[in-house]
Coordinates of C-alpha atoms and ligand atoms in Angstrom, one line a residue:
M1 CA 0.1 0.1 -0.5
P2 CA 1.6 3.3 -0.9
N3 CA 2.4 6.2 1.8
A4 CA 0.3 8.8 2.1
L5 CA 3.0 11.6 0.7
D6 CA 3.1 8.7 -2.1
A7 CA -0.6 8.4 -2.8
L8 CA -1.0 12.9 -2.8
R9 CA 2.1 12.0 -5.4
E10 CA -0.3 9.9 -7.2
E11 CA -3.5 12.1 -7.1
A12 CA -1.1 15.5 -8.5
E13 CA 0.2 13.5 -11.2
R14 CA -3.3 11.4 -12.5
R15 CA -4.4 15.7 -11.8
Y16 CA -1.8 17.1 -14.2
R17 CA -1.9 14.3 -16.8
E18 CA -6.0 15.1 -17.3
R19 CA -4.8 18.9 -17.2
T20 CA -1.7 18.6 -19.5
P21 CA -3.3 15.7 -21.9
K22 CA -1.2 17.6 -25.3
S23 CA 2.2 18.1 -22.6
G24 CA 1.8 14.5 -22.3
E25 CA 1.7 14.2 -26.2
W26 CA 4.9 16.0 -26.5
Y27 CA 6.9 14.8 -24.2
E28 CA 5.2 10.5 -26.0
R29 CA 6.9 12.2 -29.2
A30 CA 9.6 13.6 -27.8
R31 CA 11.1 10.7 -26.5
A32 CA 11.0 8.2 -29.1
A33 CA 14.2 11.8 -30.4
M34 CA 15.8 12.6 -27.5
P35 CA 16.5 10.4 -24.6
G36 CA 14.4 10.5 -21.5
G37 CA 12.1 13.0 -24.1
D38 CA 14.8 16.0 -22.6
T39 CA 17.4 18.3 -23.4
R40 CA 17.3 19.9 -20.3
N41 CA 17.6 18.0 -16.8
S42 CA 16.7 21.2 -14.7
V43 CA 13.1 21.0 -16.2
F44 CA 12.8 17.6 -16.5
F45 CA 10.2 15.8 -13.8
R46 CA 7.7 13.1 -13.8
P47 CA 5.7 11.7 -15.0
Y48 CA 6.5 14.9 -18.1
P49 CA 8.0 18.6 -18.6
L50 CA 6.3 21.0 -18.9
V51 CA 5.3 22.5 -22.6
I52 CA 4.9 25.9 -23.4
E53 CA 4.0 27.6 -25.9
G54 CA 4.8 30.9 -25.2
G55 CA 3.7 33.8 -22.6
A56 CA 3.4 37.4 -21.8
G57 CA 4.5 39.2 -18.6
A58 CA 4.4 37.6 -15.4
Y59 CA 2.1 34.7 -17.5
L60 CA 3.2 31.8 -19.7
E61 CA 0.3 29.6 -21.6
D62 CA 0.6 26.1 -21.9
V63 CA -0.1 24.2 -24.9
D64 CA -3.7 22.9 -23.6
G65 CA -4.2 26.4 -23.0
H66 CA -3.7 26.7 -19.3
R67 CA -1.8 30.2 -18.0
Y68 CA 1.0 29.6 -15.5
L69 CA 2.2 32.7 -13.1
D70 CA 5.8 32.6 -13.9
C71 CA 7.8 32.9 -10.7
T72 CA 10.7 30.3 -12.3
T73 CA 11.4 33.9 -15.2
N74 CA 13.5 30.8 -17.2
M75 CA 15.9 29.7 -14.5
S76 CA 16.0 33.5 -13.0
S77 CA 16.9 35.3 -16.9
V78 CA 13.9 37.0 -17.9
I79 CA 13.4 39.0 -15.2
L80 CA 11.7 42.1 -17.3
G81 CA 9.2 39.4 -17.9
H82 CA 7.7 37.1 -20.9
A83 CA 8.0 39.5 -24.8
H84 CA 9.4 43.0 -22.7
P85 CA 8.1 45.4 -25.2
A86 CA 10.7 47.6 -25.5
V87 CA 12.8 44.0 -25.5
V88 CA 10.6 42.2 -28.7
E89 CA 10.3 45.7 -30.5
A90 CA 14.2 46.2 -30.7
V91 CA 14.7 42.5 -31.3
T92 CA 11.8 42.3 -34.7
R93 CA 13.3 45.2 -36.4
Q94 CA 16.5 43.4 -35.9
V95 CA 15.8 40.3 -37.4
A96 CA 14.5 41.0 -40.3
R97 CA 17.8 42.2 -41.0
G98 CA 19.5 39.4 -40.2
T99 CA 21.0 37.3 -36.4
G100 CA 24.9 36.8 -36.8
W101 CA 27.5 38.0 -39.1
A102 CA 31.7 36.9 -39.3
A103 CA 32.2 40.4 -38.1
A104 CA 31.4 42.4 -35.6
N105 CA 28.3 44.4 -34.8
P106 CA 27.4 48.2 -32.4
W107 CA 25.3 46.7 -30.0
A108 CA 28.1 44.0 -28.5
P109 CA 30.4 47.1 -27.3
Q110 CA 27.8 49.4 -25.9
L111 CA 26.2 45.7 -23.5
A112 CA 30.0 46.3 -22.3
E113 CA 29.9 49.2 -21.7
L114 CA 26.9 49.4 -19.9
L115 CA 28.7 46.2 -17.4
V116 CA 31.9 48.1 -16.8
E117 CA 29.6 50.7 -15.4
R118 CA 27.6 49.3 -13.0
I119 CA 30.0 46.2 -12.4
P120 CA 32.5 46.8 -9.4
S121 CA 34.7 44.0 -10.3
V122 CA 34.3 44.5 -14.3
E123 CA 36.8 46.5 -16.3
R124 CA 36.5 44.5 -19.4
V125 CA 34.2 42.0 -20.6
R126 CA 33.8 39.0 -23.5
F127 CA 30.4 38.0 -24.4
T128 CA 29.5 33.8 -23.9
N129 CA 26.8 31.9 -25.5
S130 CA 25.6 30.4 -22.2
G131 CA 27.0 30.7 -18.2
T132 CA 28.4 27.4 -18.7
E133 CA 30.8 28.6 -21.3
A134 CA 31.6 32.3 -19.6
V135 CA 32.6 30.2 -16.0
M136 CA 34.5 28.1 -18.0
M137 CA 36.4 31.1 -19.7
A138 CA 36.9 32.9 -16.5
V139 CA 38.6 29.9 -14.8
R140 CA 41.1 30.1 -18.3
A141 CA 41.6 33.3 -17.1
A142 CA 43.0 32.5 -14.0
R143 CA 44.6 29.5 -14.5
A144 CA 46.7 31.5 -17.0
A145 CA 47.0 34.2 -14.6
T146 CA 48.4 32.3 -11.9
G147 CA 50.4 29.2 -13.7
R148 CA 47.5 26.8 -11.4
A149 CA 45.7 24.3 -11.6
K150 CA 43.1 23.6 -9.4
I151 CA 40.0 24.9 -8.8
A152 CA 38.0 25.5 -5.1
K153 CA 34.6 25.3 -5.2
A154 CA 32.1 24.5 -2.3
Q155 CA 30.5 21.4 -2.3
G156 CA 27.1 20.9 -4.3
S157 CA 27.1 24.7 -5.6
Y158 CA 27.1 24.3 -9.8
H159 CA 28.1 26.4 -12.3
G160 CA 27.4 25.0 -15.3
S161 CA 27.8 21.6 -17.0
H162 CA 31.1 21.9 -18.6
D163 CA 33.9 18.6 -17.2
D164 CA 35.4 20.8 -15.0
F165 CA 33.0 21.0 -12.3
E166 CA 30.6 17.5 -12.8
V167 CA 32.3 16.5 -9.0
R168 CA 30.9 15.6 -6.2
G169 CA 32.8 15.2 -2.9
G170 CA 36.4 14.7 -5.2
H171 CA 35.4 12.4 -7.9
A172 CA 34.5 13.0 -11.3
A173 CA 31.0 11.9 -12.4
A174 CA 29.7 9.3 -14.6
G175 CA 31.1 10.7 -18.2
I176 CA 33.7 12.5 -17.0
I177 CA 37.5 11.8 -17.2
P178 CA 38.3 10.6 -13.6
S179 CA 41.4 13.3 -13.4
A180 CA 38.6 16.3 -13.7
G181 CA 38.6 15.4 -9.5
D182 CA 42.2 16.9 -9.5
H183 CA 42.1 19.8 -9.6
V184 CA 39.0 20.7 -8.2
V185 CA 39.3 20.5 -4.0
E186 CA 35.8 21.5 -2.6
F187 CA 35.0 23.8 1.1
V188 CA 31.7 23.4 3.2
Y189 CA 29.8 26.8 1.8
N190 CA 29.8 28.9 5.0
D191 CA 32.2 27.2 7.2
P192 CA 35.7 29.8 7.4
A193 CA 36.9 27.0 8.7
S194 CA 36.8 24.8 6.1
V195 CA 37.7 27.2 3.2
T196 CA 41.1 27.8 6.1
R197 CA 41.7 24.6 5.9
V198 CA 41.6 23.0 2.4
M199 CA 43.9 27.0 1.1
E200 CA 46.6 25.6 3.4
E201 CA 46.7 22.4 2.4
H202 CA 46.4 22.8 -1.5
G203 CA 46.2 27.4 -1.7
D204 CA 49.6 26.8 -3.4
D205 CA 47.6 24.7 -6.3
V206 CA 44.8 27.0 -6.5
A207 CA 44.5 29.7 -9.2
A208 CA 41.0 30.1 -7.9
I209 CA 38.1 30.0 -5.2
I210 CA 34.5 30.3 -7.2
I211 CA 31.6 31.1 -5.3
D212 CA 28.1 31.5 -6.5
P213 CA 27.1 34.3 -4.0
S214 CA 23.2 33.4 -4.4
F215 CA 24.0 30.3 -3.8
M216 CA 21.3 28.8 -5.7
A217 CA 22.3 25.0 -5.7
G218 CA 21.7 25.0 -2.4
G219 CA 18.4 26.3 -2.2
F220 CA 19.7 30.5 -2.5
L221 CA 21.5 30.1 1.0
P222 CA 22.4 33.3 1.9
P223 CA 25.8 34.2 2.1
A224 CA 27.0 33.7 6.1
E225 CA 27.7 37.4 7.2
G226 CA 31.4 38.2 6.4
F227 CA 31.7 34.2 4.7
L228 CA 32.6 36.2 1.3
R229 CA 35.2 38.4 2.4
H230 CA 36.4 35.5 3.5
L231 CA 37.1 33.7 0.4
R232 CA 38.6 37.0 -0.9
D233 CA 41.4 37.1 1.9
E234 CA 42.3 33.5 2.1
A235 CA 42.1 33.5 -2.1
S236 CA 44.8 36.2 -1.9
R237 CA 46.8 35.4 0.4
H238 CA 47.4 32.4 -0.7
G239 CA 47.9 34.1 -4.5
G240 CA 45.1 32.5 -6.1
L241 CA 42.4 35.0 -7.7
L242 CA 38.5 35.3 -6.6
I243 CA 35.7 34.3 -9.0
F244 CA 32.3 34.7 -8.4
D245 CA 29.9 32.8 -10.3
E246 CA 27.1 36.1 -10.6
V247 CA 25.4 33.7 -13.4
V248 CA 22.9 34.1 -11.0
S249 CA 22.8 36.4 -8.5
L250 CA 23.7 39.4 -10.8
R251 CA 20.4 40.6 -10.8
L252 CA 20.2 40.8 -6.7
S253 CA 22.1 44.8 -7.2
L254 CA 22.8 46.2 -10.8
G255 CA 26.1 45.7 -9.8
G256 CA 25.4 42.5 -8.7
A257 CA 26.2 40.4 -5.4
Q258 CA 29.6 41.8 -5.7
Q259 CA 27.6 45.1 -4.6
L260 CA 25.3 44.5 -2.9
Y261 CA 27.7 42.1 -0.2
G262 CA 30.5 44.8 -1.0
V263 CA 33.1 41.9 -1.2
T264 CA 35.2 42.3 -4.9
P265 CA 36.2 39.4 -6.6
D266 CA 38.6 39.9 -9.8
L267 CA 36.9 37.6 -12.2
T268 CA 33.2 37.9 -11.8
A269 CA 31.0 34.9 -14.8
M270 CA 27.6 36.4 -15.7
G271 CA 24.5 35.2 -18.3
K272 CA 20.5 35.1 -17.8
T273 CA 19.4 38.5 -17.3
I274 CA 22.4 40.5 -19.0
G275 CA 20.7 38.6 -22.9
G276 CA 17.2 39.9 -22.0
G277 CA 15.9 37.1 -22.2
F278 CA 18.1 35.3 -25.0
P279 CA 21.3 32.6 -24.8
V280 CA 23.9 34.7 -23.3
G281 CA 27.1 34.4 -20.9
A282 CA 30.2 36.6 -20.2
F283 CA 33.3 37.0 -18.1
G284 CA 34.8 39.6 -16.6
G285 CA 37.0 41.7 -14.2
R286 CA 40.3 43.5 -14.3
A287 CA 42.3 44.7 -17.3
A288 CA 44.7 43.1 -16.6
L289 CA 43.7 40.0 -16.3
M290 CA 41.2 40.6 -19.6
D291 CA 43.4 41.5 -21.3
R292 CA 45.3 38.4 -22.1
Y293 CA 41.9 37.8 -23.9
S294 CA 43.3 40.8 -26.9
P295 CA 44.4 39.0 -29.8
L296 CA 47.1 41.7 -29.8
E297 CA 48.9 40.6 -26.7
P298 CA 51.7 38.0 -28.1
D299 CA 50.4 35.2 -25.6
F300 CA 47.3 35.0 -25.3
L301 CA 44.4 33.5 -25.0
H302 CA 42.2 31.8 -27.2
H303 CA 38.4 32.3 -26.8
S304 CA 35.5 32.1 -29.8
G305 CA 32.2 31.5 -30.6
T306 CA 30.1 31.3 -33.7
F307 CA 27.6 33.4 -31.8
N308 CA 29.5 34.8 -28.9
G309 CA 28.1 38.5 -28.4
N310 CA 25.7 38.6 -31.1
P311 CA 23.7 40.4 -32.9
I312 CA 20.5 39.9 -31.3
T313 CA 22.1 38.9 -27.9
A314 CA 23.4 41.9 -27.6
L315 CA 21.2 44.2 -28.4
A316 CA 18.2 42.4 -26.4
G317 CA 20.6 43.0 -23.9
L318 CA 21.4 46.1 -23.9
T319 CA 17.5 46.7 -24.0
A320 CA 16.8 44.9 -21.3
L321 CA 19.6 46.3 -18.5
R322 CA 18.6 50.0 -19.6
Q323 CA 14.7 49.1 -18.6
L324 CA 16.1 47.3 -14.7
D325 CA 17.3 51.0 -12.7
A326 CA 17.4 50.1 -9.4
D327 CA 14.3 51.2 -8.5
T328 CA 12.6 47.7 -10.7
V329 CA 15.5 46.2 -8.1
A330 CA 14.3 47.0 -5.8
Y331 CA 10.9 46.6 -6.3
V332 CA 11.8 42.2 -7.7
N333 CA 13.4 42.5 -4.2
R334 CA 10.4 43.6 -2.5
L335 CA 8.5 40.8 -4.0
G336 CA 11.0 38.4 -2.3
D337 CA 10.1 39.5 1.1
R338 CA 6.9 39.6 0.8
L339 CA 6.9 36.3 -0.9
A340 CA 9.0 35.4 2.3
H341 CA 6.5 37.1 4.3
G342 CA 3.4 35.5 3.1
V343 CA 4.8 31.9 3.2
A344 CA 6.0 32.6 7.0
R345 CA 1.9 33.4 7.5
V346 CA 0.1 30.5 5.6
A347 CA 2.5 28.2 7.6
A348 CA 2.2 29.2 11.1
E349 CA -1.7 28.9 10.4
R350 CA -1.7 25.5 8.8
G351 CA 1.1 24.7 11.4
V352 CA 3.9 23.5 8.8
G353 CA 7.6 23.6 8.9
L354 CA 7.2 25.8 6.0
H355 CA 10.7 28.1 4.9
V356 CA 11.7 30.6 2.6
T357 CA 15.8 30.5 2.3
G358 CA 16.8 33.9 -0.3
V359 CA 17.5 37.5 -0.4
G360 CA 15.7 39.7 -2.9
S361 CA 14.1 37.9 -5.6
L362 CA 15.6 34.4 -5.1
R363 CA 13.8 32.2 -2.9
N364 CA 13.7 28.6 -2.4
L365 CA 11.0 26.7 -0.1
Q366 CA 12.5 24.7 2.4
F367 CA 10.1 22.2 4.4
A368 CA 12.5 21.8 8.1
R369 CA 11.7 22.3 10.9
S370 CA 13.2 25.2 11.4
M371 CA 14.9 28.0 9.1
P372 CA 17.6 26.0 7.5
R373 CA 21.2 28.0 8.1
T374 CA 23.8 25.3 6.8
M375 CA 23.9 23.0 4.3
A376 CA 23.9 20.3 6.3
D377 CA 19.9 21.4 7.5
V378 CA 19.3 22.2 3.4
G379 CA 20.3 18.8 2.6
A380 CA 17.8 17.7 4.8
A381 CA 15.1 19.3 4.3
R382 CA 11.8 17.0 3.1
R383 CA 12.9 18.0 -1.5
D384 CA 10.6 15.0 -1.7
V385 CA 7.9 17.1 0.4
G386 CA 8.4 20.4 -1.6
E387 CA 8.3 18.3 -5.0
L388 CA 4.2 17.5 -4.1
L389 CA 3.9 20.9 -3.2
R390 CA 5.4 22.2 -6.8
M391 CA 3.2 19.6 -8.4
F392 CA 0.1 21.3 -6.5
L393 CA 1.2 24.4 -7.5
L394 CA 1.8 23.8 -11.6
N395 CA -2.2 22.2 -10.8
E396 CA -3.0 25.5 -10.1
G397 CA -1.8 27.0 -12.4
V398 CA 1.3 28.5 -10.2
L399 CA 4.7 27.7 -12.5
T400 CA 7.8 26.9 -9.9
A401 CA 11.6 25.1 -10.7
R402 CA 12.5 21.7 -8.9
G403 CA 13.1 22.1 -5.8
G404 CA 10.7 24.7 -4.8
L405 CA 12.5 27.6 -5.9
F406 CA 11.3 31.2 -6.7
A407 CA 13.3 33.7 -8.8
L408 CA 10.2 36.6 -9.7
S409 CA 10.0 39.5 -12.6
T410 CA 9.7 42.6 -12.2
V411 CA 5.8 43.2 -14.1
T412 CA 4.7 40.7 -11.0
R413 CA 2.0 42.2 -9.4
E414 CA 2.4 42.3 -5.0
G415 CA -1.6 40.5 -5.0
E416 CA -0.7 38.5 -7.6
I417 CA 2.4 37.6 -4.6
E418 CA -0.3 36.7 -1.7
G419 CA -1.9 34.8 -4.4
V420 CA 1.3 32.2 -4.5
A421 CA 0.9 32.6 -0.4
D422 CA -2.8 31.4 -0.8
A423 CA -2.2 28.8 -3.1
I424 CA 1.3 27.8 -0.8
G425 CA -1.6 28.4 2.1
R426 CA -4.6 25.4 0.1
G427 CA -1.2 23.8 -0.6
L428 CA 0.2 22.5 2.5
A429 CA -3.4 22.0 4.2
W430 CA -3.7 19.1 0.8
L431 CA 0.1 18.4 2.8
R432 CA -1.1 18.6 6.8
P433 CA -3.3 14.6 6.9
A434 CA -0.1 13.2 5.6
L435 CA 2.6 15.3 6.6
E436 CA 1.3 13.8 10.0
A437 CA 1.3 10.3 9.2
E438 CA 4.8 10.6 7.9
A439 CA 7.2 13.5 8.8
P440 CA 6.2 14.5 11.9
E441 CA 8.6 16.6 12.7
L442 CA 7.1 18.4 9.8
V443 CA 4.2 19.2 11.2
A444 CA 3.6 21.9 14.3
G445 CA 1.7 19.7 18.1
R446 CA 3.7 16.7 16.4
A447 CA 6.5 14.2 17.8
A448 CA 9.3 13.6 16.0
R449 CA 9.4 10.2 15.3
Ligands
PLP1 C1 25.8 29.8 -10.5 C2 25.2 29.1 -11.7 N1 26.4 29.3 -12.7 C3 26.5 29.2 -14.3 C4 24.9 28.0 -14.3 C5 25.5 27.9 -16.1 O1 24.9 29.1 -17.2 P1 24.0 28.3 -18.1 O2 22.9 27.3 -17.6 O3 22.8 29.6 -18.8 O4 25.2 27.0 -18.7 C6 24.3 28.2 -14.3 C7 23.0 27.9 -14.1 O5 22.6 28.0 -13.9 C8 24.4 28.9 -12.3 O6 23.1 29.0 -12.1

């Protein structure tokens, strides 16, 4: 007999199948040509992924005609919402004049100028097509500058899907050459003593410490007071560099997390928001480091790519970032605060241990007895229950990402966030009897088993 949580999962999946038959048909068709019917693991879920046809503003529409309030903004990228009129207008005009050529264009330098103007550590920028490539190229710059091979990263952090970082606990993941792990050493996020220990052991070989200051892979667990500063100090003390992977965190302020927390890295990887919704990445840093990529240098670093800084992405990014001013960023960050307060309210009403981690517009739901503060806490949080709530919300027309991830858009209204909190409250009422049976530690008034 299925336990109470399994029974809810079956119920949610049944409702989902009934609502989304056309997504199911697309999935069956996709399976014949794509492994697992999927080409992007982060948006795959059982029984099959939702197929979206398009949308505008804060809403998306699936192939069965249902509308969803999009709380994911394509994993934090379309911060202005979908099909922003200014971006659509600029890009449509340009698409009719060609989408790329083997020559420079006038928009990439303007986007670069804007990033230089806004982001404290960035004096020079190069563009890529993804955050993954941006990180790879920042790492290449760090290795070239230091003559060292190793990179120190936080356990459980995600920096893109390239081999260098596809290691878990020092071991290469399936399909990756085993020695990949030799070049990566890992410390515990928010544990300064662990960073010090790792750097004492490996510091002479470490080209850079890399950190995602939003710590998306760890449920947006915020950096502890002084932790980023400690990374800065440890990198410098051992003659290595500090890389901020701001692919996600850049949206937290106009100058990114580095401006928000007042810690300046040597190199910064960027992506997502800077492409105005198009595929993008960029890396930047001090001129002395970045100029190693200049073809005018005798021993320059190679960096090429057919679509690097392509006109459509560059124009879309430039247009989008011009729309994004300090007030708009403050607004979207306040929406995140509002979500956290709303969830705290409904969690208290329903007597369920549900907490919201994260900063500003980047948030994550966590089923745990108390607010997670460490990676161990996040690891102990009930992701399976979070997945059930995600399915419940999806069936209610609220799109969140796997693991209960929210990355909000500037066109979402405060009332809509209250509506999401209310929907979460209804989800908790639905979950509560099963939690009493299967996870009593999450339910107020129940003793832990
Ligand atoms: C912190 C971080 N770095 C890098 C990446 C990779 O970016 P992309 O998916 O554009 O390759 C991601 C993607 O989510 C990310 O979260």
